[in-house]
Every structure is written in structure tokens, then in C-alpha cells.
Coordinates of C-alpha atoms in Angstrom, one line a residue:
M1450 CA -8.8 -49.7 -1.8
A1451 CA -5.7 -49.4 -3.8
L1452 CA -7.0 -50.4 -7.2
K1453 CA -10.2 -47.9 -6.2
K1454 CA -7.6 -44.9 -5.5
I1455 CA -6.2 -44.9 -9.0
A1456 CA -9.9 -44.9 -10.0
Q1457 CA -10.8 -41.8 -8.5
T1458 CA -10.9 -38.8 -10.7
R1459 CA -7.4 -36.9 -10.9
W1460 CA -7.5 -33.2 -11.1
N1461 CA -4.1 -30.8 -11.8
I1462 CA -4.7 -27.0 -11.0
E1463 CA -2.3 -24.6 -12.4
S1464 CA -2.6 -20.4 -13.3
E1465 CA -4.9 -21.0 -17.0
R1466 CA -5.0 -24.7 -16.9
V1467 CA -7.4 -27.0 -15.2
T1468 CA -6.8 -30.6 -15.9
L1469 CA -9.5 -33.4 -15.1
Y1470 CA -8.9 -37.7 -15.6
P1471 CA -11.8 -39.0 -15.9
Y1472 CA -11.5 -42.2 -17.7
R1473 CA -8.8 -43.5 -14.1
I1474 CA -11.3 -46.8 -14.7
Y1475 CA -9.1 -47.8 -17.4
N1476 CA -6.5 -48.4 -15.2
V1477 CA -7.3 -50.7 -13.1
L1478 CA -9.1 -52.6 -15.4
S1479 CA -5.4 -52.4 -17.2
I1480 CA -3.4 -53.9 -14.9
G1481 CA -6.5 -56.4 -13.9
F1482 CA -6.7 -57.6 -17.6
A1483 CA -2.6 -57.8 -17.6
V1484 CA -2.7 -60.2 -14.4
I1485 CA -5.5 -62.2 -14.9
F1486 CA -4.3 -63.1 -19.1
T1487 CA -0.7 -62.8 -18.3
A1488 CA -2.0 -66.1 -15.5
F1489 CA -4.0 -68.0 -18.2
I1490 CA -1.2 -67.5 -21.1
I1491 CA 1.2 -69.7 -19.0
F1492 CA -1.5 -72.3 -18.0
F1493 CA -2.3 -72.3 -22.2
C1494 CA 1.2 -72.2 -23.0
K1495 CA 2.8 -74.7 -20.5
T1496 CA -1.0 -77.0 -21.0
L1497 CA -0.6 -77.1 -24.7
Y1498 CA 3.3 -77.8 -24.9
P1499 CA 4.6 -79.3 -21.8
D1500 CA 8.1 -78.5 -23.0
P1501 CA 9.1 -74.7 -23.0
S1502 CA 11.4 -75.0 -25.9
Q1503 CA 7.9 -75.0 -27.7
S1504 CA 5.7 -72.8 -26.3
V1505 CA 8.3 -70.2 -26.0
S1506 CA 7.5 -68.8 -29.9
L1507 CA 3.2 -69.2 -28.5
M1508 CA 3.7 -67.4 -25.5
I1509 CA 5.8 -64.0 -27.2
T1510 CA 3.2 -64.1 -29.7
M1511 CA 0.3 -63.6 -27.3
F1512 CA 2.3 -62.1 -25.2
L1513 CA 2.9 -59.0 -27.7
G1514 CA -0.8 -59.4 -28.0
L1515 CA -1.4 -58.4 -24.5
T1516 CA 0.8 -56.0 -23.8
I1517 CA -0.5 -54.5 -26.8
I1518 CA -3.9 -54.5 -25.8
V1519 CA -3.1 -53.6 -22.1
G1520 CA -1.0 -50.3 -23.2
I1521 CA -4.5 -49.5 -25.2
L1522 CA -6.0 -49.6 -22.1
W1523 CA -4.3 -48.0 -19.7
G1524 CA -3.4 -45.4 -22.7
V1525 CA -7.5 -44.7 -22.6
G1526 CA -7.3 -43.9 -18.8
R1527 CA -4.8 -41.0 -19.5
T1528 CA -7.4 -39.5 -21.2
S1529 CA -8.2 -35.5 -20.6
V1530 CA -10.2 -32.8 -20.6
V1531 CA -8.7 -29.7 -19.9
F1532 CA -10.3 -26.3 -18.9
D1533 CA -7.7 -23.3 -21.2
S1534 CA -8.5 -20.0 -20.1
S1535 CA -5.4 -18.5 -21.7
A1536 CA -7.0 -19.7 -25.0
R1537 CA -10.8 -20.2 -23.6
V1538 CA -10.7 -23.3 -24.3
M1539 CA -11.9 -27.2 -23.6
R1540 CA -10.3 -29.7 -25.1
K1541 CA -10.4 -33.7 -23.9
K1542 CA -7.7 -35.4 -25.4
L1543 CA -7.3 -39.0 -25.7
F1544 CA -4.6 -41.1 -24.4
G1545 CA -3.3 -37.4 -23.0
W1546 CA -2.2 -35.3 -26.0
L1547 CA -4.7 -36.6 -29.2
N1548 CA -6.9 -33.9 -29.5
I1549 CA -10.6 -35.3 -30.1
R1550 CA -13.0 -32.3 -29.2
S1551 CA -12.9 -28.6 -28.8
E1552 CA -15.3 -26.6 -27.0
K1553 CA -14.9 -22.3 -26.7
F1554 CA -15.4 -21.7 -23.3
D1555 CA -18.4 -19.0 -24.2
D1556 CA -20.1 -22.3 -26.1
L1557 CA -20.6 -24.0 -22.9
D1558 CA -23.6 -24.3 -20.2
N1559 CA -22.2 -25.6 -17.1
I1560 CA -21.1 -28.8 -15.5
G1561 CA -24.0 -31.1 -14.0
V1562 CA -24.4 -34.6 -12.5
V1563 CA -25.5 -37.4 -15.0
R1564 CA -27.5 -40.9 -13.0
N1565 CA -27.2 -43.3 -13.9
T1566 CA -30.3 -45.7 -14.3
M1567 CA -28.5 -48.4 -12.3
G1568 CA -27.8 -45.7 -9.3
G1569 CA -24.1 -44.4 -9.8
Y1570 CA -23.8 -40.8 -11.5
N1571 CA -21.2 -38.3 -12.4
Y1572 CA -20.4 -34.5 -14.6
R1573 CA -20.1 -33.8 -16.9
A1574 CA -19.9 -30.8 -19.6
F1575 CA -22.2 -29.5 -21.6
P1576 CA -22.5 -27.6 -24.6
K1577 CA -25.3 -24.7 -24.7
R1578 CA -25.9 -25.8 -28.3
N1579 CA -27.6 -29.5 -26.6
K1580 CA -27.4 -28.6 -22.8
Y1581 CA -29.2 -31.5 -21.6
G1582 CA -27.9 -34.3 -23.3
K1583 CA -25.1 -36.5 -22.8
G1584 CA -22.4 -34.1 -22.2
V1585 CA -18.5 -34.7 -22.6
V1586 CA -17.9 -36.9 -19.0
V1587 CA -15.2 -34.8 -16.7
S1588 CA -15.3 -37.1 -13.3
A1589 CA -15.3 -40.9 -12.7
N1590 CA -18.3 -42.3 -12.0
Y1591 CA -19.5 -42.8 -7.7
T1592 CA -21.8 -44.7 -6.4
K1593 CA -22.0 -42.4 -2.7
N1594 CA -23.3 -38.9 -2.7
D1595 CA -20.0 -37.8 -0.1
D1596 CA -17.7 -39.7 -2.1
A1597 CA -15.1 -38.2 -0.3
N1598 CA -12.8 -37.8 -4.5
A1599 CA -16.2 -36.3 -6.1
I1600 CA -17.0 -34.3 -2.6
A1601 CA -13.1 -32.3 -2.9
L1602 CA -13.6 -32.4 -7.2
T1603 CA -16.8 -30.2 -6.8
Q1604 CA -14.9 -28.5 -3.8
E1605 CA -11.1 -27.6 -5.4
A1606 CA -11.6 -28.0 -9.5
F1607 CA -14.8 -27.2 -10.8
P1608 CA -14.7 -23.1 -9.2
V1609 CA -11.6 -22.4 -10.8
I1610 CA -13.3 -24.1 -14.2
M1611 CA -16.8 -21.8 -13.6
Q1612 CA -14.2 -18.8 -12.6
F1613 CA -12.6 -19.4 -16.1
L1614 CA -16.0 -19.8 -18.0
S1615 CA -17.1 -16.1 -16.3
T1616 CA -14.4 -14.4 -17.4
G1617 CA -14.9 -12.6 -20.4
Y1618 CA -18.8 -13.9 -21.0
I1619 CA -21.1 -12.0 -21.4
E1620 CA -24.2 -12.5 -20.6
P1621 CA -26.9 -11.9 -23.8
T1622 CA -30.3 -10.6 -23.6
Y1623 CA -33.4 -11.7 -24.9
A1624 CA -36.6 -10.3 -25.6
D1625 CA -39.7 -11.2 -23.3
T1626 CA -42.1 -12.3 -25.5
A1627 CA -45.5 -13.3 -24.5
I1628 CA -46.3 -17.5 -24.8
T1629 CA -49.8 -17.6 -27.5
D1630 CA -49.0 -21.0 -29.3
Y1631 CA -48.1 -24.2 -26.3
K1632 CA -46.6 -27.1 -28.7
F1633 CA -46.0 -28.8 -25.0
Y1634 CA -50.3 -27.9 -23.7
D1635 CA -53.0 -28.7 -24.2
T1636 CA -55.3 -25.6 -23.7
H1637 CA -58.2 -24.8 -21.9
P1638 CA -57.6 -22.4 -19.0
P1639 CA -57.6 -21.7 -16.4
Y1640 CA -56.7 -26.5 -17.4
Y1641 CA -53.7 -26.5 -19.2
A1642 CA -52.5 -30.5 -19.7
I1643 CA -49.3 -31.8 -20.7
K1644 CA -49.4 -33.7 -24.1
R1645 CA -49.0 -37.8 -24.2
K1646 CA -48.3 -39.4 -26.5
W1647 CA -50.6 -41.9 -25.4
I1648 CA -50.8 -44.8 -28.5
G1649 CA -48.4 -46.8 -28.9
G1650 CA -48.8 -47.2 -25.1
L1651 CA -52.0 -48.3 -25.3
L1652 CA -51.6 -50.6 -28.6
I1653 CA -48.1 -52.4 -26.0
G1654 CA -50.8 -52.1 -22.7
L1655 CA -53.7 -53.8 -25.3
C1656 CA -51.3 -56.7 -26.9
L1657 CA -49.7 -57.5 -23.2
I1658 CA -52.9 -57.6 -22.1
A1659 CA -54.3 -60.0 -25.0
L1660 CA -51.1 -62.4 -24.8
A1661 CA -52.6 -62.7 -21.5
L1662 CA -55.8 -63.6 -22.4
N1663 CA -54.8 -66.6 -24.9
E1664 CA -52.2 -68.1 -22.6
F1665 CA -55.4 -68.2 -20.7
I1666 CA -57.7 -70.1 -22.6
N1667 CA -54.8 -71.6 -25.2
Q1668 CA -51.9 -71.6 -23.0
S1669 CA -49.5 -71.4 -26.2
M1670 CA -46.7 -70.8 -23.9
T1671 CA -47.7 -72.6 -21.0
H1672 CA -49.0 -76.2 -22.1
D1673 CA -46.4 -78.4 -20.3
S1674 CA -45.7 -75.8 -16.8
D1675 CA -46.7 -76.4 -13.6
L1676 CA -49.5 -74.0 -12.7
F1677 CA -47.3 -71.4 -10.2
H1678 CA -45.1 -70.6 -14.2
K1679 CA -48.9 -70.7 -15.8
V1680 CA -49.7 -67.4 -12.8
L1681 CA -46.6 -65.6 -13.5
V1682 CA -46.9 -65.6 -17.3
I1683 CA -49.9 -64.4 -17.3
G1684 CA -49.5 -61.9 -14.7
G1685 CA -47.0 -60.5 -15.8
F1686 CA -48.5 -59.8 -19.1
L1687 CA -51.7 -59.1 -17.8
L1688 CA -49.3 -56.7 -15.4
G1689 CA -47.4 -55.2 -17.7
G1690 CA -50.4 -54.5 -20.1
A1691 CA -52.1 -52.5 -17.6
A1692 CA -49.5 -50.2 -16.3
F1693 CA -49.3 -49.2 -20.0
V1694 CA -52.6 -49.2 -20.0
F1695 CA -53.3 -46.8 -16.8
S1696 CA -50.1 -45.1 -17.1
D1697 CA -51.7 -43.1 -20.7
F1698 CA -54.8 -42.1 -18.6
T1699 CA -51.8 -40.5 -16.1
K1700 CA -52.0 -35.9 -16.3
I1701 CA -50.1 -33.5 -15.3
V1702 CA -52.4 -30.6 -15.2
F1703 CA -52.3 -27.1 -13.9
D1704 CA -55.0 -25.5 -13.1
T1705 CA -53.7 -21.8 -12.8
A1706 CA -57.5 -21.0 -11.0
N1707 CA -56.3 -22.1 -8.0
K1708 CA -52.8 -22.3 -8.9
T1709 CA -52.6 -26.2 -8.3
V1710 CA -50.7 -28.9 -10.3
S1711 CA -51.5 -32.0 -10.1
R1712 CA -51.2 -35.7 -11.1
I1713 CA -54.0 -38.2 -11.6
N1714 CA -55.6 -40.6 -13.6
P1715 CA -59.4 -42.7 -13.4
L1716 CA -59.1 -44.7 -10.8
G1717 CA -57.7 -41.8 -8.3
V1718 CA -54.2 -44.1 -7.9
G1719 CA -51.4 -42.5 -7.0
N1720 CA -52.8 -38.6 -7.1
Q1721 CA -50.5 -35.5 -5.7
T1722 CA -51.9 -32.0 -5.6
F1723 CA -49.3 -29.1 -5.5
A1724 CA -49.6 -25.7 -4.6
F1725 CA -47.7 -23.1 -6.9
A1726 CA -46.7 -21.5 -4.3
D1727 CA -45.2 -23.8 -2.6
F1728 CA -43.1 -24.6 -5.9
I1729 CA -38.8 -25.4 -5.0
N1730 CA -37.6 -25.2 -8.3
F1731 CA -36.5 -27.6 -11.4
Q1732 CA -34.3 -30.3 -11.7
I1733 CA -33.1 -31.9 -14.8
T1734 CA -32.3 -35.6 -14.7
R1735 CA -29.8 -36.9 -17.5
R1736 CA -30.5 -40.8 -17.1
T1737 CA -28.1 -43.4 -19.1
Y1738 CA -28.0 -46.9 -18.9
N1739 CA -24.9 -49.0 -19.0
F1740 CA -23.3 -45.5 -20.6
V1741 CA -25.3 -44.8 -22.9
Y1742 CA -27.6 -41.6 -22.6
S1743 CA -31.2 -43.5 -22.0
G1744 CA -33.2 -40.3 -21.8
T1745 CA -34.2 -36.3 -20.2
D1746 CA -36.6 -36.3 -16.9
I1747 CA -37.7 -33.0 -16.6
N1748 CA -38.8 -32.8 -11.7
M1749 CA -40.7 -30.1 -10.3
Y1750 CA -39.4 -29.6 -7.2
F1751 CA -42.3 -28.9 -3.8
Q1752 CA -41.7 -27.7 -0.3
V1753 CA -44.1 -30.3 2.3
P1754 CA -46.1 -27.7 3.7
G1755 CA -45.2 -27.1 7.2
S1756 CA -42.5 -29.8 7.5
N1757 CA -38.3 -29.2 5.9
K1758 CA -39.3 -32.7 3.5
Q1759 CA -39.6 -31.8 -0.2
K1760 CA -41.6 -34.2 -2.6
A1761 CA -40.6 -34.6 -6.7
L1762 CA -42.8 -34.6 -9.7
V1763 CA -42.0 -36.6 -12.6
I1764 CA -43.6 -33.9 -15.1
K1765 CA -42.2 -34.6 -18.4
S1766 CA -39.2 -36.9 -19.9
F1767 CA -37.3 -36.5 -23.1
S1768 CA -35.7 -38.9 -25.4
S1769 CA -34.3 -36.0 -27.1
T1770 CA -33.0 -32.1 -25.6
K1771 CA -34.2 -30.6 -28.8
K1772 CA -37.6 -28.9 -27.7
I1773 CA -36.7 -29.2 -23.7
D1774 CA -35.3 -25.2 -23.2
Q1775 CA -39.4 -24.8 -25.2
F1776 CA -41.0 -27.1 -22.2
L1777 CA -39.9 -25.3 -19.9
Q1778 CA -40.6 -22.0 -21.0
E1779 CA -44.3 -22.6 -21.3
T1780 CA -43.9 -24.4 -17.9
R1781 CA -42.7 -21.5 -16.5
H1782 CA -45.2 -19.3 -18.3
I1783 CA -47.8 -21.4 -17.4
M1784 CA -47.0 -20.1 -13.1
A1785 CA -46.1 -17.4 -14.1
L1786 CA -42.6 -17.8 -13.1
K1787 CA -39.8 -15.6 -14.0

């Protein structure tokens, strides 16, 4: 429990400054690294050189290297993100003092959540030039939505930071221009279908199916295997190929005449239809895998009629974040949303 507390996000709130420490997990790693490798060094030196006089030199050298590594890990744990309202700048400081990134408040969009594909999440600050990208980490990683540290962070530090960001900022005005050329939709009014890059998925699916058929006929990889493993390999290739082909024929279609959005495929498996009137909001989900940005999903949330439940519809995934604003603008225009 004590180590978990050390790894949690810490913050200092001052009159003109909020300092966040999101990388304190490295403090825990440094402690664990020191304990484990201290024991290893002592065991190694005692085993290799039973005579203490012979092992002292090697032990000193190894402890010196361990001290440097532990010091670096501890220093990374001291890395901070400072929101300075007097200078209207956010700074990321390696080891707590070496400035490695600066962003003006006027260039920041918001602080949002990034969810890891393994189930965890953290909070990040996003610049306007890439507000759906990987952002700047401002919190530790959490596994539970009701984590006490995460709740305290959002209730204590983030409101002050958002106040800093809003003070002195003038919202720019934009001309309301009509969209006449859709980049992300195939338009056949009243139907608007999201464009899909289907060739790559189809080729992969067909290749996997071909491998399954080849293995069924020639048994190139499983000629020495039992029946269970043969079925496992052939079935895996076949199901994987079918999944790729199946996904290529799944479409998201907006019907402006009936005011519905549907997920449809030729087999009718998993088809869904939602009314524009039940639409709640878009959700931008930034995905990471092993803390590396892996893409962004655009979800639409709808109220289930006659209940308090909501359902999500994934309508588009992006590997690059530069065109998300254009996609959302086109979608809103199709649905006649303000």
C-alpha cells in the first residue's frame, strides 16, 4: 500500500502555479531495482569470490553502476508538468528542473483521458494543433474509474488549471461555411456512407483463408500434429480471414430522410440502427498499447428509448489525428447538428 501511494500522482497548488508529478511510478521502480540488484550483487560477489578482500573491488564497481541507474530512475520520477499562470505557459521539466517542452496556454485545447488497450487510463494535456494526438502526460496511470487519487486530481488540481487556461483567452470566431465536398463520406442523398479502406483488409482476409485451405489440403505446418492442433491452426486462419472479409462489408450509413444512423452488413450480424433524436454526444477515445499511441476511435453515444441506458457506436478509427476535426464537421453537417 505504501508503494502504491508513492506511485500516485502528486500536485502542488499555488496562487499562480500548479505543479503535477505524473511519473512517480519510477520512484517505485527505483526502490525495487535497488533492493533486487543489491541482493543480486551481494549474492554474485559472495558466490564468485568467497574471500571478501577479492570481491570488494568488483562490488564497489557494481554498486556504483547501480547507484547511477537508481538515481536516473528516481530523477525521472521527479519529472513535473508546471502550469504557470503568470507566464501563461505549461512546461514539462525532466528531473523537475530541465525544461524539455513548453506550450503556451493559448495553444492548449484541454485536458482529457487516454485509455490503454490493456484497460488502464491516464490524463493528458492536448495542444490545439493536435488535440486528438498523444498529448502531454499529466497524471499517473489508473486502473479503476473510482480511484481516489484520480478523483481528487480532477476535483482539486484540474479546475484550477482550467481556470488558468480560460483566464485571458478570447474564443476566436469562425465563419459558418457550408460543406459541399465530403472527404470521408460516399454521398448518395439521402444516404451518406462512411468511406472505408477495404482493399487491404480484403487482401489480408483472402490470404488467411487461402492459408487455411492450403493447410487443410497439404498440411504443410501441421503434418506431425494431432487432430486438435490441426483444427486449431486451420480454424484460426479461417476465422481470422473471415473476420477481415466480414469487416470490409460492414458499413456505417446515415439516412437523412429517416434521420437514422445504421451499422449494416450483408449477413445482418450485429446490425444496429439509431435515431438522430436519441444522439447524445461524440466520444473521442485515444488508444495506447504499452503506453505507445495506437490510434483514435470516434464513438457516437445514443440514449436507449424507454430506459436509462446508453449505447455506443464506433463509427471511425484514425491512426493519424490531423483529419479528425474535418470528419466531425462533416458528420455534424449531415446530422444538422449545431
